[in-house]
PDB file of C-alpha atoms in Angstrom:
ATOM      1  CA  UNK A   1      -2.398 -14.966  11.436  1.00 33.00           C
ATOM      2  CA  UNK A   2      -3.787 -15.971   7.594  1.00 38.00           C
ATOM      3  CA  UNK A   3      -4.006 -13.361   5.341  1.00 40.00           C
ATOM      4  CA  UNK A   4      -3.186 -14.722   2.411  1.00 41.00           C
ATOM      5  CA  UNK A   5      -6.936 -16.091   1.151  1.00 40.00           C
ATOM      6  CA  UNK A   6      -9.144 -17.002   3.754  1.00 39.00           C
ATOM      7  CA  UNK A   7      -9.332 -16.642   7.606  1.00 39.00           C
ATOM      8  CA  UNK A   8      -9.226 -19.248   9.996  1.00 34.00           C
ATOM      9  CA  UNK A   9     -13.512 -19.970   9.761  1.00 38.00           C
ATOM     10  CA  UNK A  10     -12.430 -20.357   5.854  1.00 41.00           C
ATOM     11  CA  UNK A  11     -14.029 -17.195   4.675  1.00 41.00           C
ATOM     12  CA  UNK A  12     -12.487 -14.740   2.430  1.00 43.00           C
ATOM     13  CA  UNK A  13     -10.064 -12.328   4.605  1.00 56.00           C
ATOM     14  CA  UNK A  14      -8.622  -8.687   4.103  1.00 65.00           C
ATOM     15  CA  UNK A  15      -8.975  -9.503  -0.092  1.00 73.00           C
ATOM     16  CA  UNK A  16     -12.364  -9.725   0.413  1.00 79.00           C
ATOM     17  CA  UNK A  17     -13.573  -5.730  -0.687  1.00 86.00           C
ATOM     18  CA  UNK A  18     -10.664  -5.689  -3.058  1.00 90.00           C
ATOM     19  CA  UNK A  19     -11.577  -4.024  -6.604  1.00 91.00           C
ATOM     20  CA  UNK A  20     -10.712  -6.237  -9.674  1.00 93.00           C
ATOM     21  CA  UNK A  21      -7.227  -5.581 -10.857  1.00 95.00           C
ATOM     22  CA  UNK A  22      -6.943  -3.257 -13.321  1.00 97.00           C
ATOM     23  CA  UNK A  23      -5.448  -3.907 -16.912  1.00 97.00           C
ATOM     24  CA  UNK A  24      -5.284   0.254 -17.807  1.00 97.00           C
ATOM     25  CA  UNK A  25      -1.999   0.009 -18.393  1.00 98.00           C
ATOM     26  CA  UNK A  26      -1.181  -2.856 -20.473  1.00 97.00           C
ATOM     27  CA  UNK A  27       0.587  -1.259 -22.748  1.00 97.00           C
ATOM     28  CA  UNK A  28       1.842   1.917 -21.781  1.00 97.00           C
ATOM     29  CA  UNK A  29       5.591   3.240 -20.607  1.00 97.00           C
ATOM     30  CA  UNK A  30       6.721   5.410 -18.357  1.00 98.00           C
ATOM     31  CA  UNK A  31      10.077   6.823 -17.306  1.00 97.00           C
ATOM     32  CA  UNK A  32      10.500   7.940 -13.559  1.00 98.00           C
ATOM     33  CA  UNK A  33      12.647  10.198 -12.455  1.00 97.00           C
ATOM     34  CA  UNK A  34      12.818   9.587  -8.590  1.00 97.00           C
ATOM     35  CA  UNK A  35      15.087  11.399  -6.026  1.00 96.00           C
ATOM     36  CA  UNK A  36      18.121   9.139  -4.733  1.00 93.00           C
ATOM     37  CA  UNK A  37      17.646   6.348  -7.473  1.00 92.00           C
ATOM     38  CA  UNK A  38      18.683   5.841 -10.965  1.00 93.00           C
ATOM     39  CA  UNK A  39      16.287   6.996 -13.671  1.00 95.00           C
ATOM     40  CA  UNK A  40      13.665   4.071 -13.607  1.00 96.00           C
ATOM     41  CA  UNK A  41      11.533   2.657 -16.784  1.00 97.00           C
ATOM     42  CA  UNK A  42       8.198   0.953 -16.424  1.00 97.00           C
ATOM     43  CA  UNK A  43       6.571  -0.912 -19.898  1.00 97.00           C
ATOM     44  CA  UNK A  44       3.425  -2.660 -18.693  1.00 98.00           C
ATOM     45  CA  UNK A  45       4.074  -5.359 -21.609  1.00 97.00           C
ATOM     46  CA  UNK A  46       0.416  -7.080 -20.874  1.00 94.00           C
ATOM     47  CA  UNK A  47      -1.987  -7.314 -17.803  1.00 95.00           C
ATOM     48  CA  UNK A  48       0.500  -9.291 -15.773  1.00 94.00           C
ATOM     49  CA  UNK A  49       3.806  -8.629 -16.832  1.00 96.00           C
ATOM     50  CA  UNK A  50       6.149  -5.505 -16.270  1.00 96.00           C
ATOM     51  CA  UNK A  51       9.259  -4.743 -17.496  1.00 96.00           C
ATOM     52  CA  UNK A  52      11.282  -2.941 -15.521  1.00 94.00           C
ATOM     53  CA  UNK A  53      15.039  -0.856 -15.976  1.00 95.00           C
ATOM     54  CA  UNK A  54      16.667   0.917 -13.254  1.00 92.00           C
ATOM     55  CA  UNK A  55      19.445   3.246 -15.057  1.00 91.00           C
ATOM     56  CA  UNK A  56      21.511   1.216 -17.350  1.00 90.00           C
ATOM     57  CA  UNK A  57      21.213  -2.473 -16.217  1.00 90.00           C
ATOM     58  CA  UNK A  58      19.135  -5.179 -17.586  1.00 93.00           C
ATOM     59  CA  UNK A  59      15.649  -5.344 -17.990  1.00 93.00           C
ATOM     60  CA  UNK A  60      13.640  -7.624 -15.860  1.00 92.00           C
ATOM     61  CA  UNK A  61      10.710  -9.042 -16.321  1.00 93.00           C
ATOM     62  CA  UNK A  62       8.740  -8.760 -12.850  1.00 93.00           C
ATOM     63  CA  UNK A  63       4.550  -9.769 -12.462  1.00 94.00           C
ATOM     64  CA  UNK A  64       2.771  -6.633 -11.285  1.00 96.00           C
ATOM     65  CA  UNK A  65      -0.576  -5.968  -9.630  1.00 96.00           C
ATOM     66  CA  UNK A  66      -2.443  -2.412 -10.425  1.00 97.00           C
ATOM     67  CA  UNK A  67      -5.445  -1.297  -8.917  1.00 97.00           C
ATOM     68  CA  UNK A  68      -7.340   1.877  -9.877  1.00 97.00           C
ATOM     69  CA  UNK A  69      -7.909   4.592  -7.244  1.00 96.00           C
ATOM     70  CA  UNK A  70      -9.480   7.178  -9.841  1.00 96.00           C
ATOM     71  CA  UNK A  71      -9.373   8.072 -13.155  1.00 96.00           C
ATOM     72  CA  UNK A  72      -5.623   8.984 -13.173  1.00 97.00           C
ATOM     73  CA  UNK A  73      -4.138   7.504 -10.066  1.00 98.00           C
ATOM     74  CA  UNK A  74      -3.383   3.957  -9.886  1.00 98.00           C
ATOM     75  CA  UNK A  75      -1.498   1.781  -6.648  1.00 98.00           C
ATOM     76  CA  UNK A  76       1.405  -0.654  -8.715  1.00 98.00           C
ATOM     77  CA  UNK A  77       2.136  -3.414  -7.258  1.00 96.00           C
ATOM     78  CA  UNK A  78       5.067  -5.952  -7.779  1.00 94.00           C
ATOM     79  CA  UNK A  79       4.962  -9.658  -6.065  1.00 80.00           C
ATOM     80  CA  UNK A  80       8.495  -9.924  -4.002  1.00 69.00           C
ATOM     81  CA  UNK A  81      10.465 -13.087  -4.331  1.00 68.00           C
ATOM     82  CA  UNK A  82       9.679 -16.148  -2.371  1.00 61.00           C
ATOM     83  CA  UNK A  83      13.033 -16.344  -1.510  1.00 62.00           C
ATOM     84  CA  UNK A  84      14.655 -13.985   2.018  1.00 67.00           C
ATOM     85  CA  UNK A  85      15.358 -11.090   2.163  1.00 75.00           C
ATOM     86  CA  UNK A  86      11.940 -10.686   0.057  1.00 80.00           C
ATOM     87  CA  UNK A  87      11.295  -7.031  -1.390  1.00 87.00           C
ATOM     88  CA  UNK A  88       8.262  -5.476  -2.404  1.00 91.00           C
ATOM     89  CA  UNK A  89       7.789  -2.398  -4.444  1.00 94.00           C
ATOM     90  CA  UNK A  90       4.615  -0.569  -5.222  1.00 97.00           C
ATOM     91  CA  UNK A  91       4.327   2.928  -7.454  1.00 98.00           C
ATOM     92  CA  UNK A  92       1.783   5.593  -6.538  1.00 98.00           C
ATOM     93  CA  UNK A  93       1.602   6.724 -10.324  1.00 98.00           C
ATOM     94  CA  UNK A  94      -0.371  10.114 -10.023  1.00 98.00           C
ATOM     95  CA  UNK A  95      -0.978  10.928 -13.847  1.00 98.00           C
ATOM     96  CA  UNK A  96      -2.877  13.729 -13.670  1.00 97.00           C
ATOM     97  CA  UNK A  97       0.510  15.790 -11.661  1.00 97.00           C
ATOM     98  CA  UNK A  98       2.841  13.094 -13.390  1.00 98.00           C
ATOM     99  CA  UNK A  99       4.524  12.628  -9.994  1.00 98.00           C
ATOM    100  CA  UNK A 100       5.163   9.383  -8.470  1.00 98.00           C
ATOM    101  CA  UNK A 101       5.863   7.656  -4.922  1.00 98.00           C
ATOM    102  CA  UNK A 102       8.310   4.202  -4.532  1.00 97.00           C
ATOM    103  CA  UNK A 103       7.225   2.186  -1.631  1.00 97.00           C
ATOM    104  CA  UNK A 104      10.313  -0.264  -0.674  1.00 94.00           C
ATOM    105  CA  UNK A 105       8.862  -2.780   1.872  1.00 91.00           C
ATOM    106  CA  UNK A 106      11.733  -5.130   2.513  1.00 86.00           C
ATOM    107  CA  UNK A 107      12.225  -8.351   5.289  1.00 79.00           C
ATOM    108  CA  UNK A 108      14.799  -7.132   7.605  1.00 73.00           C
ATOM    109  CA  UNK A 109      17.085  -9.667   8.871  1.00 63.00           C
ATOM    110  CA  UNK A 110      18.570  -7.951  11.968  1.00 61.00           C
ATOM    111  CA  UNK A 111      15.119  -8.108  13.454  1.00 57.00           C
ATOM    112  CA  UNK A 112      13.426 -11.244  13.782  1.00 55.00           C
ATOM    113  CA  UNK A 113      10.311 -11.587  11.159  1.00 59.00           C
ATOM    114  CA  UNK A 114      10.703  -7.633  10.990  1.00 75.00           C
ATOM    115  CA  UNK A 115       9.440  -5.488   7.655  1.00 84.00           C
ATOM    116  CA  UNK A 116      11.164  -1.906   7.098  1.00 87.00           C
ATOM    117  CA  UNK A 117       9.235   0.284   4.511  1.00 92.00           C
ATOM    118  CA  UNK A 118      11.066   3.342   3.186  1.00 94.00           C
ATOM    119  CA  UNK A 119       9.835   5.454   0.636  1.00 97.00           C
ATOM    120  CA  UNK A 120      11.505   7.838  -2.479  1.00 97.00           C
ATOM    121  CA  UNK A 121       9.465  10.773  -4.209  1.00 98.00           C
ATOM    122  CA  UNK A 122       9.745  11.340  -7.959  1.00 98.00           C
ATOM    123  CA  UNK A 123       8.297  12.855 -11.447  1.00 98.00           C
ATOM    124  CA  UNK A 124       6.945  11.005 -14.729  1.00 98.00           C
ATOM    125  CA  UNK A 125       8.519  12.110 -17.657  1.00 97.00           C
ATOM    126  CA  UNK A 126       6.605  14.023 -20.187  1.00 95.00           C
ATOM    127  CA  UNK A 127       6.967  12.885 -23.891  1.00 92.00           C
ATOM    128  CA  UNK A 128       9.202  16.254 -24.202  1.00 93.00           C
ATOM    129  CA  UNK A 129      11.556  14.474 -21.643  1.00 92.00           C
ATOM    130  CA  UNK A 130      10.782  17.387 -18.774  1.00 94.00           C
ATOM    131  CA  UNK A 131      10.084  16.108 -14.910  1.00 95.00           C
ATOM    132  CA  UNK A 132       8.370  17.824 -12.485  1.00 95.00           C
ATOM    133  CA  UNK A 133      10.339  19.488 -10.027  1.00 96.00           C
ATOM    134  CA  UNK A 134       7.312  19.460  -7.137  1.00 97.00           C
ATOM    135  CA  UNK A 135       6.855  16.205  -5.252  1.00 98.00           C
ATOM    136  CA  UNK A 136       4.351  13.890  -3.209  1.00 98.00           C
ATOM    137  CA  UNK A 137       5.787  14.877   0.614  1.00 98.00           C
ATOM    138  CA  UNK A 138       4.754  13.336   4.165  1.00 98.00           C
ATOM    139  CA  UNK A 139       2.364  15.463   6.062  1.00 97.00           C
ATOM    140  CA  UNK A 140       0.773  16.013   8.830  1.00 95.00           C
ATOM    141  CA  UNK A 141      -2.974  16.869   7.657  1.00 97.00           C
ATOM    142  CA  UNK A 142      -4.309  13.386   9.039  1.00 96.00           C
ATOM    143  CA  UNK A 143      -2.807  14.019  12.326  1.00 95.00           C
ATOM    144  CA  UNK A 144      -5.797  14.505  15.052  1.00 94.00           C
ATOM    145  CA  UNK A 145      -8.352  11.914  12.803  1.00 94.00           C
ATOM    146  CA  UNK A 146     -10.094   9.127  13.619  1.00 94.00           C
ATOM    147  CA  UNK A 147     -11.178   7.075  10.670  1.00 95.00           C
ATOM    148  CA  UNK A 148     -13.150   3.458  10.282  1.00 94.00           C
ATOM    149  CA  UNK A 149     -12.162   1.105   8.154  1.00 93.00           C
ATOM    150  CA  UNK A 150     -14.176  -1.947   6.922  1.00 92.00           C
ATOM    151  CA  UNK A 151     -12.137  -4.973   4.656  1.00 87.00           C
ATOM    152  CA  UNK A 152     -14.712  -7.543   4.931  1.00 82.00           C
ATOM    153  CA  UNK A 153     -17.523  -8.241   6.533  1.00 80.00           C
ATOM    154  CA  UNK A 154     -17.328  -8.109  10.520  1.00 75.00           C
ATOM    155  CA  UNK A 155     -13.386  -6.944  10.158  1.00 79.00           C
ATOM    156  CA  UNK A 156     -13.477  -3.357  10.922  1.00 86.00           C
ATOM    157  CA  UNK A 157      -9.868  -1.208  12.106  1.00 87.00           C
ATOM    158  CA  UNK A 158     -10.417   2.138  13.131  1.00 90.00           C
ATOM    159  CA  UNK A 159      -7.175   4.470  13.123  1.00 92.00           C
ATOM    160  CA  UNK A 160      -6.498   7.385  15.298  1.00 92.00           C
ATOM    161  CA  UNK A 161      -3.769   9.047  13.257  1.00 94.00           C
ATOM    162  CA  UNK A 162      -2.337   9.967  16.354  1.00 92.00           C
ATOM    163  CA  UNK A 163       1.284  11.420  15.125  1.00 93.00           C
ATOM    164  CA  UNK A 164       3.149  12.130  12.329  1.00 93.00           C
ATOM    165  CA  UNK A 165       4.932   9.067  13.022  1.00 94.00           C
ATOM    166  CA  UNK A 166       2.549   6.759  14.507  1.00 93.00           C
ATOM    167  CA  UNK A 167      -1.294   5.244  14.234  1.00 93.00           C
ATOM    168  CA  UNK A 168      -3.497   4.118  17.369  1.00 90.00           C
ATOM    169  CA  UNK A 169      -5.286   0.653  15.691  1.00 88.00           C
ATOM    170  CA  UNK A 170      -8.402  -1.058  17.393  1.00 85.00           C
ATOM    171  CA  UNK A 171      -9.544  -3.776  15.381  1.00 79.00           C
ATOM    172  CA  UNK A 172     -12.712  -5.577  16.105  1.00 72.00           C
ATOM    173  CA  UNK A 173     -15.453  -8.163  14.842  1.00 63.00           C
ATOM    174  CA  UNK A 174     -15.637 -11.903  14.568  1.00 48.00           C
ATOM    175  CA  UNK A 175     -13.587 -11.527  11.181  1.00 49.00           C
ATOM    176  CA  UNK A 176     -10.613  -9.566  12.610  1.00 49.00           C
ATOM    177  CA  UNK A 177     -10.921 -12.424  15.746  1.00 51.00           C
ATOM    178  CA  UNK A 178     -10.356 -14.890  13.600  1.00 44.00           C
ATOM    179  CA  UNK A 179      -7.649 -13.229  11.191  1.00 49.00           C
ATOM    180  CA  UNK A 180      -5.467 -12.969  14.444  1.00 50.00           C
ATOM    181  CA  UNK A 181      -5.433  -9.016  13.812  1.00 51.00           C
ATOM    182  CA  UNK A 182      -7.885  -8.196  16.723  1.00 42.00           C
ATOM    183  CA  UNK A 183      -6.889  -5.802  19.430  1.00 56.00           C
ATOM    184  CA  UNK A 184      -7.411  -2.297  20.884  1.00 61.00           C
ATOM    185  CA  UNK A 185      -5.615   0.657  21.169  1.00 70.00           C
ATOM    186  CA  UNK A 186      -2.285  -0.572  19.858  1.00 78.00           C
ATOM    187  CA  UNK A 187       0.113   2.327  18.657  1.00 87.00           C
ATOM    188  CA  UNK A 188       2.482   1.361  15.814  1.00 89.00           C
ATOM    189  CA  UNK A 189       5.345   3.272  13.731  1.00 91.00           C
ATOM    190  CA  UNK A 190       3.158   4.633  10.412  1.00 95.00           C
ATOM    191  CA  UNK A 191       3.635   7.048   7.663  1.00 96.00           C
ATOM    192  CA  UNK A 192       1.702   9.560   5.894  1.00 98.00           C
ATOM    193  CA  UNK A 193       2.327  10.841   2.460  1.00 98.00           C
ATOM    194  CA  UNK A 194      -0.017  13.518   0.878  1.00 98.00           C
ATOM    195  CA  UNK A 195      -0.560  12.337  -2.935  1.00 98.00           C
ATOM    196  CA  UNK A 196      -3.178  15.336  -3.887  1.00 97.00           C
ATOM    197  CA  UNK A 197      -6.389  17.136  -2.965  1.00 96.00           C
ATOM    198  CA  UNK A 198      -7.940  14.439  -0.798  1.00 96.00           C
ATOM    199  CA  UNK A 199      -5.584  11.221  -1.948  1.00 98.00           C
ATOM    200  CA  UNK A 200      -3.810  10.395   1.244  1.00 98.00           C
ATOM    201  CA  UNK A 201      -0.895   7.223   1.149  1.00 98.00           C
ATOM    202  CA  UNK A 202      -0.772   6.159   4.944  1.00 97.00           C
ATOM    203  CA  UNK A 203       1.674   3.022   5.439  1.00 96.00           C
ATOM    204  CA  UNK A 204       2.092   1.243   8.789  1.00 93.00           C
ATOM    205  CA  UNK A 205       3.674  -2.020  10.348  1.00 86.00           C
ATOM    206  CA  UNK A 206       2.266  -4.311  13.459  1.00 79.00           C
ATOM    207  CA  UNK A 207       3.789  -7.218  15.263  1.00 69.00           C
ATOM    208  CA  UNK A 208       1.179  -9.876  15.438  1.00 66.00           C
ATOM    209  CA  UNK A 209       2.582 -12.804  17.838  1.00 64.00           C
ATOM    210  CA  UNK A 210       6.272 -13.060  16.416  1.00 64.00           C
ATOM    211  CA  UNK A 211       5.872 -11.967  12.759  1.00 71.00           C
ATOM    212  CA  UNK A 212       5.523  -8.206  10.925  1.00 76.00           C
ATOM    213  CA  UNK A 213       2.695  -7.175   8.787  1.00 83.00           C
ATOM    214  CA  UNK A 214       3.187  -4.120   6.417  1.00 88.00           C
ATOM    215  CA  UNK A 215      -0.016  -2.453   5.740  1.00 91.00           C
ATOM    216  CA  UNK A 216      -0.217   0.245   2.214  1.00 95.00           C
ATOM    217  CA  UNK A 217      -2.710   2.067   1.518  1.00 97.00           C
ATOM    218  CA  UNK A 218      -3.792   4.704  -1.041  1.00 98.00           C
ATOM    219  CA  UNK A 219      -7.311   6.281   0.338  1.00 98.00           C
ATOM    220  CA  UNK A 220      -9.405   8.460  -1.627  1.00 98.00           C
ATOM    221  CA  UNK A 221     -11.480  10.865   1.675  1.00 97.00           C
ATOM    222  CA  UNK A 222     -13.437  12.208  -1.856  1.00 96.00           C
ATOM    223  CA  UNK A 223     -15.233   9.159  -1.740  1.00 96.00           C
ATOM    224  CA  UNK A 224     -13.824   7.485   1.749  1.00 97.00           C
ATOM    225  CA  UNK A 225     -12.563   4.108  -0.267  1.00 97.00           C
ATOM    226  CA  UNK A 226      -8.920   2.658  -0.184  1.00 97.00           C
ATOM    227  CA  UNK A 227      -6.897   0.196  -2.171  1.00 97.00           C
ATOM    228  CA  UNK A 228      -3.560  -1.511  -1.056  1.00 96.00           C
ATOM    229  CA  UNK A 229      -1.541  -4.480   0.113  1.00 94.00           C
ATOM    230  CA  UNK A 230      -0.776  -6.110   3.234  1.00 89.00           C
ATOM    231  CA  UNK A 231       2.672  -8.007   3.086  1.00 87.00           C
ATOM    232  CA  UNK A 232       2.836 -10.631   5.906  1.00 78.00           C
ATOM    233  CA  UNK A 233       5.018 -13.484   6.325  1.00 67.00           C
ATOM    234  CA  UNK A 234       4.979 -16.445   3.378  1.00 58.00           C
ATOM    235  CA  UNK A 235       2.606 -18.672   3.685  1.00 56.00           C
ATOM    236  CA  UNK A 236       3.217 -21.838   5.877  1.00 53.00           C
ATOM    237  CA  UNK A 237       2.262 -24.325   2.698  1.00 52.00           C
ATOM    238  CA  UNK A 238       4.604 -22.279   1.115  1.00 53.00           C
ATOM    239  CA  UNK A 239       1.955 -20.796  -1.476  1.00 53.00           C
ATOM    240  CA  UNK A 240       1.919 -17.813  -2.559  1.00 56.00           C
ATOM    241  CA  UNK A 241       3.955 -14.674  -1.238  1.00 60.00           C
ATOM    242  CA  UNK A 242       2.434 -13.418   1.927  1.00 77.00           C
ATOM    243  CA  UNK A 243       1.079 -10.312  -0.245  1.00 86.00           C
ATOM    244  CA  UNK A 244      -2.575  -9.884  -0.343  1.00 89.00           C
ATOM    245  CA  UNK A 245      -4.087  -6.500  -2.298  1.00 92.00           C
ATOM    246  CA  UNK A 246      -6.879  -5.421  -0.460  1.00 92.00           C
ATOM    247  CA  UNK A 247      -9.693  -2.666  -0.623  1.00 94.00           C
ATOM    248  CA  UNK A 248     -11.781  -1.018   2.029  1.00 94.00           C
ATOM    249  CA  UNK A 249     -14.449   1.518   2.696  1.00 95.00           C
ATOM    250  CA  UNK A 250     -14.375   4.160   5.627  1.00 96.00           C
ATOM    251  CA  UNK A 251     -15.898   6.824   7.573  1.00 95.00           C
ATOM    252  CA  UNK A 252     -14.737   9.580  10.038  1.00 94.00           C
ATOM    253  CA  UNK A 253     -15.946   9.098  13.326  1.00 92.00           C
ATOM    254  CA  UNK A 254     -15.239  11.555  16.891  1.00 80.00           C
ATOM    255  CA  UNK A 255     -13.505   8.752  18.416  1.00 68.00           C
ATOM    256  CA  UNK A 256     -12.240   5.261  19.110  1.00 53.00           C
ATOM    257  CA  UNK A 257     -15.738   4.505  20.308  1.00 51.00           C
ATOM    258  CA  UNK A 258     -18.043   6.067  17.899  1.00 46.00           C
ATOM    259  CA  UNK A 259     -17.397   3.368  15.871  1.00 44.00           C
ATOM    260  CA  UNK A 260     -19.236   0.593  17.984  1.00 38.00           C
TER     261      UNK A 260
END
């Protein structure tokens, strides 16, 4: 499994219908009030850099990754340490409610090349210090879908959001062949948050051979695009972090087999 630039023919993998970061932020601040953590501070000091404080300890200097979903929504990223246990974090910053969603992937060590994602809910600060007392919230609306989703050319998934719980993945195509991610009718533990009117955050991780891969995504069924990350084990030249930000287009279809 390579998903951390190219496939194993050498052409560009799940990155390959990613959006160009987005730099909207440079600048900006934002304090987070988010259930069952300290109060949390963002500063987006440039288009790479974020400074972040969790309640009264230090700040720390982390490099981010933001991509734009729409106008006022954009998926944060932040690159996890090279080093185990590795953690990743990624904000769902909804401006337009001022609510936001914490995604915690983190390596688990009590199960061999394992990835547990857990997730907090919380409210952006206005400047008159208020939060929001509403909040992002798993649902079932997906539940009974099928959806198509294309990352790159001949490397289409399509997900039967089967439960609450749990997706039903059949990947296909020469490019998902020679990713290592092809297969069919695989169910695997997911996660389904409702961000707002049509903005869906579905999370999900596979086994491939002996390793985890932690798929994010924040899709937009307005206009039937997605932005994310898939988090997969570090690289085996020890490049890079294993985390790839990714993009994708989709479609409903009736079934597992409308889509071929």
């Amino acid at each position: 499994m390579d998903i951390k630039i190219r496939n194993l023919n050498g052409v560009p993998a799940a990155d390959r219908y990613c959006p160009a970061l987005n730099y909207e932020l440079s600048g900006k601040t934002f304090e987070l009030v988010i259930d069952g953590w300290p109060d949390m501070r963002l500063r987006f000091a440039g288009e790479t850099t974020l400074i972040l404080r969790e309640g009264d300890g230090p700040e720390q200097a982390v490099r981010y990754m933001c991509l734009k979903a729409d106008e006022t929504t954009y998926f944060v990223t932040l690159e996890p340490d090279d080093e185990a246990p590795r953690v990743c974090i990624s904000f769902v910053l909804d401006l337009s409610n001022r609510l936001v969603t914490r995604v915690t992937a983190r390596e688990d060590t009590l199960r061999r090349r394992g990835i547990s994602t857990k997730f907090a809910f919380g409210a952006i600060r206005g400047e008159d210090g208020r939060a929001a007392a509403v909040r992002h919230a798993f649902t079932d609306d997906l539940v009974g879908t099928f959806v198509q989703w294309t990352t790159g050319p001949k490397r289409t998934c399509v997900h039967e959001y089967a439960r609450r719980d749990a997706c039903r993945v059949d990947c296909y195509g020469s490019g998902a062949q020679a990713a290592g991610i092809a297969r069919a009718g695989e169910v695997i533990p997911a996660a389904y948050i409702r961000i707002k009117n049509g903005f869906y955050l579905t999370c999900m991780t596979e086994r491939i051979e002996d390793r985890a891969l932690s798929l994010c995504c924040l899709q937009d069924y307005n206009r039937m695009l997605a932005v994310g990350y898939a988090l997969g084990p570090l690289p085996a030249d020890g490049g890079g972090s294993g985390l790839v930000m990714l993009g994708a287009y989709g479609r409903f279809v009736e079934n597992e087999k409308a889509a071929y």
